[in-house]
CSV table of C-alpha atoms in Angstrom, one decimal:
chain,number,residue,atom,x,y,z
A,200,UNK,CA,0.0,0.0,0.0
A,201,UNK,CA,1.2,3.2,-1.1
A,202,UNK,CA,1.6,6.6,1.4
A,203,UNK,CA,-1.2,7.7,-0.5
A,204,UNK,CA,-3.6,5.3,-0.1
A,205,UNK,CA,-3.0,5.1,3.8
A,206,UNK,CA,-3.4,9.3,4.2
A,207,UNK,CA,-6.6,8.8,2.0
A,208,UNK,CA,-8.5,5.9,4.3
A,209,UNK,CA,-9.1,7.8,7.3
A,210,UNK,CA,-11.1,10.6,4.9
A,211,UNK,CA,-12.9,7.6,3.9
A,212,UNK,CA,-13.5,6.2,6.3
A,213,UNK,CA,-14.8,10.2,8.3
A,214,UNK,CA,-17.0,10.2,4.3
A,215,UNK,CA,-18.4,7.0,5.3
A,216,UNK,CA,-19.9,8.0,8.8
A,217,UNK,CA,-20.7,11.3,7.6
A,218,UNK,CA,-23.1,9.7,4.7
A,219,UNK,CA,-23.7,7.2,7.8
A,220,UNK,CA,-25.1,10.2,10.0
A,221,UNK,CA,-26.8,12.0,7.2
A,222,UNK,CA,-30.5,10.3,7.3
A,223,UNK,CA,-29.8,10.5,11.2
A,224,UNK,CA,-30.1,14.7,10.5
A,225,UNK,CA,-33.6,15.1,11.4
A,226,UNK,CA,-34.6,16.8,14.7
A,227,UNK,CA,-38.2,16.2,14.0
A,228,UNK,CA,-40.2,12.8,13.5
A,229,UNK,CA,-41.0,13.3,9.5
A,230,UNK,CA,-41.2,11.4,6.7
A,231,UNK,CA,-41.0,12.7,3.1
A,232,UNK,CA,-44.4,12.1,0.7
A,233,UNK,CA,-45.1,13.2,-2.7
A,234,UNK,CA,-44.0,16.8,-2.7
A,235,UNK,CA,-43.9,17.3,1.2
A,236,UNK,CA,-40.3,16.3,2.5
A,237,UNK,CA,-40.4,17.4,6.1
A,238,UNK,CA,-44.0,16.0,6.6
A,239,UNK,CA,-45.1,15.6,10.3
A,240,UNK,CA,-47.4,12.8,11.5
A,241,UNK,CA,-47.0,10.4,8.5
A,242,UNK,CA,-50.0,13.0,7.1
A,243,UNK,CA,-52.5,12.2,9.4
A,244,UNK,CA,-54.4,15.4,10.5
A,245,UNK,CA,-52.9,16.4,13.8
A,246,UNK,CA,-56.6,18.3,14.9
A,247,UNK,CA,-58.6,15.0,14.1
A,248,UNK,CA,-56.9,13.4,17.4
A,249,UNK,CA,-58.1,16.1,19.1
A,250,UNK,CA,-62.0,16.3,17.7
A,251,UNK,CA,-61.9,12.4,16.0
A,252,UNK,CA,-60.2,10.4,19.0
A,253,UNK,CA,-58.8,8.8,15.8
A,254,UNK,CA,-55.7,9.3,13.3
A,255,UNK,CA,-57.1,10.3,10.6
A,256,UNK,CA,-55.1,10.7,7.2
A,257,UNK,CA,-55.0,14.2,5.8
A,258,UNK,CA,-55.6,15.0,2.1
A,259,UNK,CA,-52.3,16.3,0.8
A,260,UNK,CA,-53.7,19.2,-1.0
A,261,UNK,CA,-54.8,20.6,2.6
A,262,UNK,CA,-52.1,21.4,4.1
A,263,UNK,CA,-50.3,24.0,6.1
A,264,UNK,CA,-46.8,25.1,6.6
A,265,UNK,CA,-45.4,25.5,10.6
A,266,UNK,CA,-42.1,26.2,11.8
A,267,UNK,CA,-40.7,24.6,8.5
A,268,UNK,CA,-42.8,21.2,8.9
A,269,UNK,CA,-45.9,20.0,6.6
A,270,UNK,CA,-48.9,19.4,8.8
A,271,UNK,CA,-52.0,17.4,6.2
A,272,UNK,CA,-55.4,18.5,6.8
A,273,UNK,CA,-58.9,16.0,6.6
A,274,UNK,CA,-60.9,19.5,5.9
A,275,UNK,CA,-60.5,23.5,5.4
A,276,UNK,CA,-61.9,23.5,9.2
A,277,UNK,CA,-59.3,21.6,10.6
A,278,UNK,CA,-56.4,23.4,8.6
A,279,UNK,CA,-58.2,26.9,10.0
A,280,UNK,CA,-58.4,25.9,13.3
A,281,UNK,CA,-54.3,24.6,13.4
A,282,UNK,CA,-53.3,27.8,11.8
A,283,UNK,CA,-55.4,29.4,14.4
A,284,UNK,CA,-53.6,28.2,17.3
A,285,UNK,CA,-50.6,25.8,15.8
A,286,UNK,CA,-49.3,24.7,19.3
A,287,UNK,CA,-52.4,23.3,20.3
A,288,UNK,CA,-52.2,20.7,17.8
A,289,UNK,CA,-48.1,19.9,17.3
A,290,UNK,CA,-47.2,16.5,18.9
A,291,UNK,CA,-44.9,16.4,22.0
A,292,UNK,CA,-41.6,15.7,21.5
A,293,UNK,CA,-41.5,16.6,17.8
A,294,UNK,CA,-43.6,13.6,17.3
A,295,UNK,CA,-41.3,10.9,18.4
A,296,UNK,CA,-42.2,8.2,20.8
A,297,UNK,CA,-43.2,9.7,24.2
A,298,UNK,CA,-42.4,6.8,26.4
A,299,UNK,CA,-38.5,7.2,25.0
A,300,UNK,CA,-38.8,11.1,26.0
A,301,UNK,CA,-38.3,9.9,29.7
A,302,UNK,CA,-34.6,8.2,28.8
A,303,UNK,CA,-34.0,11.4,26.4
A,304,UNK,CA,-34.3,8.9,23.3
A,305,UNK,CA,-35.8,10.1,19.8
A,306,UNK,CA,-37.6,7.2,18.8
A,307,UNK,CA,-38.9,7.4,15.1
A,308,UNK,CA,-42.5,6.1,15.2
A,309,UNK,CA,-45.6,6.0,13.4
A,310,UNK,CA,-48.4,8.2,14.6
A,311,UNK,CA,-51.0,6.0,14.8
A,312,UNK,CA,-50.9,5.0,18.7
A,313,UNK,CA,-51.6,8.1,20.7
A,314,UNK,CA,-52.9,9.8,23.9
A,315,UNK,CA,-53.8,13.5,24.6
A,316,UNK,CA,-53.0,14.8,28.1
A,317,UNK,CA,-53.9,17.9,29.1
A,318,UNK,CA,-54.9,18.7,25.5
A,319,UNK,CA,-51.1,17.8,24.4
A,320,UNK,CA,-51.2,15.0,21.6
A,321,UNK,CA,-48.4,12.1,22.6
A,322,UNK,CA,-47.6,9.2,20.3
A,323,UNK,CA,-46.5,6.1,20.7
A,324,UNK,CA,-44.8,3.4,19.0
A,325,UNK,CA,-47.2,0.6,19.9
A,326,UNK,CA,-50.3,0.6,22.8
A,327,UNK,CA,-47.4,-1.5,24.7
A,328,UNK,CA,-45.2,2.0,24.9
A,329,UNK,CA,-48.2,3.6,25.8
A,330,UNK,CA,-49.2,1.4,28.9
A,331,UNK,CA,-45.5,1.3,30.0
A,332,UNK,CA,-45.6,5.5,29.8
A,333,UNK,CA,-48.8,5.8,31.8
A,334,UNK,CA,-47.3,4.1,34.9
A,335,UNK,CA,-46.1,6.7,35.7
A,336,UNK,CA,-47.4,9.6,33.1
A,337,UNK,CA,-46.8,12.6,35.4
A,338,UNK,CA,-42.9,11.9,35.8
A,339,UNK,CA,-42.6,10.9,32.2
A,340,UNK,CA,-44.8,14.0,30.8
A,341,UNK,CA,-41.5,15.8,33.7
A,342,UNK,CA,-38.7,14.2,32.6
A,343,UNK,CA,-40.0,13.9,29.2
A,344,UNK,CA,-40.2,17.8,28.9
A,345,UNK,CA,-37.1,18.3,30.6
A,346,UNK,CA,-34.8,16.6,28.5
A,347,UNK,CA,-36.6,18.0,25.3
A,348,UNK,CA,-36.0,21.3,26.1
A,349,UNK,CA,-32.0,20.8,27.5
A,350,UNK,CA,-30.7,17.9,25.3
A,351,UNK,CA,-32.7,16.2,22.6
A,352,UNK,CA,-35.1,19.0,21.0
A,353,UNK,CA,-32.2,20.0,19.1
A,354,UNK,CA,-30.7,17.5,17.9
A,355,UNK,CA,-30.8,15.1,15.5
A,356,UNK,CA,-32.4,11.5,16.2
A,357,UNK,CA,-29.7,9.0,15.6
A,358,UNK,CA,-26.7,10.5,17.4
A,359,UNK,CA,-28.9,11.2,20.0
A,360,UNK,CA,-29.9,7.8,20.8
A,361,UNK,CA,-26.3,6.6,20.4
A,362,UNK,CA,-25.2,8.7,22.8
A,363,UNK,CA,-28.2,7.7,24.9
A,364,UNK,CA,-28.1,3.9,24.3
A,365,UNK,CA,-24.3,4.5,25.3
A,366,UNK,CA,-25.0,6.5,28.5
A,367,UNK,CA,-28.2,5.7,29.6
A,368,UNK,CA,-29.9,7.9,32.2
A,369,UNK,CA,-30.5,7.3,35.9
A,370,UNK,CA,-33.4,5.6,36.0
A,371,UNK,CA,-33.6,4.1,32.8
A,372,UNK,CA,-35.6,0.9,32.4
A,373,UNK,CA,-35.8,-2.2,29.5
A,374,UNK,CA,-38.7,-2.8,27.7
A,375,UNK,CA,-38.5,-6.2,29.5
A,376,UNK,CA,-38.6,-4.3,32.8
A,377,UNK,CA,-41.2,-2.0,32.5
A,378,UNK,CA,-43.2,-5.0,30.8
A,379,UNK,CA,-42.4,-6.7,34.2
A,380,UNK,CA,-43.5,-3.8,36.4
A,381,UNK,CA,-46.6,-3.8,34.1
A,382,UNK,CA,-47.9,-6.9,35.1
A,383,UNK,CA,-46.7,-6.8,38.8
A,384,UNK,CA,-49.1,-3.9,39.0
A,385,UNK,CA,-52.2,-4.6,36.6
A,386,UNK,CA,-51.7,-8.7,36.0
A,387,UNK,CA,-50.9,-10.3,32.4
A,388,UNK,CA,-52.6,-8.3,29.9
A,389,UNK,CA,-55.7,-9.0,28.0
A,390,UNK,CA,-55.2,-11.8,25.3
A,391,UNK,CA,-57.3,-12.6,22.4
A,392,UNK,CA,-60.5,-14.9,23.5
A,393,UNK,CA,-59.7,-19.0,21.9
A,394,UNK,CA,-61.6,-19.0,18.7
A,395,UNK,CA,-63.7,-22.6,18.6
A,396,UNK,CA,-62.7,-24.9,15.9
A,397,UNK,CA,-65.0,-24.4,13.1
A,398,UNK,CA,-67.6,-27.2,12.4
């Protein structure tokens, strides 16, 4: 191997985790659809949690543009009342899995599993997360906030849950541990009723 070759693979090899890091970039939890790159929710219409109970897609020719981030609108009523009062409507946590706000982790979820507090919309990776969060909701909502507004809000996803998964907070649990703790307090959860063989 040549002195050039040598002085060129650590440039590389920085290239290399750079291009690693680059779909890591985002500080918010959005996907990119049709013309809308930096589209929150997965385009479901962040008031219809709110007056629906549901997600609800949003039609992407009613949309509206805040703080850099597509939201998708189901009607012209729900797009008036977000641009109304935006931060009514805007997911904690940039949209990222609430129950990993508590460990300062930027989980990059769906937005299909949710539960308003306080009229704040939370999402959750699956109902699982969400019965682990509300435990203890009160000191999760706490630490949750806390570390959004003086580590994670900021940065982007993936080097933050390196860093995270690498140094783990105080009190951080397993999914395994929390699903333990679960059950200690509420018993196994519900399974599916035994369907009768057919005949």
């Amino acid at each position: 191997m040549t002195r050039k070759n040598l002085s060129f693979a650590p440039r590389l090899l920085c290239l290399l985790l750079l291009l690693a890091l680059l779909p890591g970039c985002a500080t918010m939890n959005v996907v990119s659809d049709g013309a809308d790159s930096q589209l929150m929710l997965r385009g479901n219409d962040p008031v219809a949690y709110h007056t629906q109970g549901k997600a609800v897609p949003g039609d992407p020719q009613i949309k509206a543009l805040h703080d850099g981030y597509v939201y998708r609108f189901a009607s012209e009523e729900h797009r008036s009342m977000f641009t109304a009062a935006p931060q009514r409507y805007v997911p904690a946590y940039g949209g990222f899995c609430a129950s990993g706000a508590p460990y300062a982790l930027k989980a990059n979820i769906g937005a299909n599993t949710f539960k308003i507090v306080d009229g704040r919309l939370y999402l959750f990776g699956s109902p699982r997360s969400r019965r682990h969060w509300e435990m203890d909701q009160q000191q999760n909502i706490a630490l949750g906030d806390r570390y959004w507004e003086q580590e994670t809000k900021d940065r982007p996803f993936r080097p933050q849950n390196w860093y995270r998964y690498i140094f783990r907070v105080p009190h951080y649990k397993t999914d395994a541990e929390l699903e333990t703790e679960w059950q200690r307090r509420h018993g196994k959860p519900d399974t599916p009723p035994v369907k009768a063989p057919a005949g």
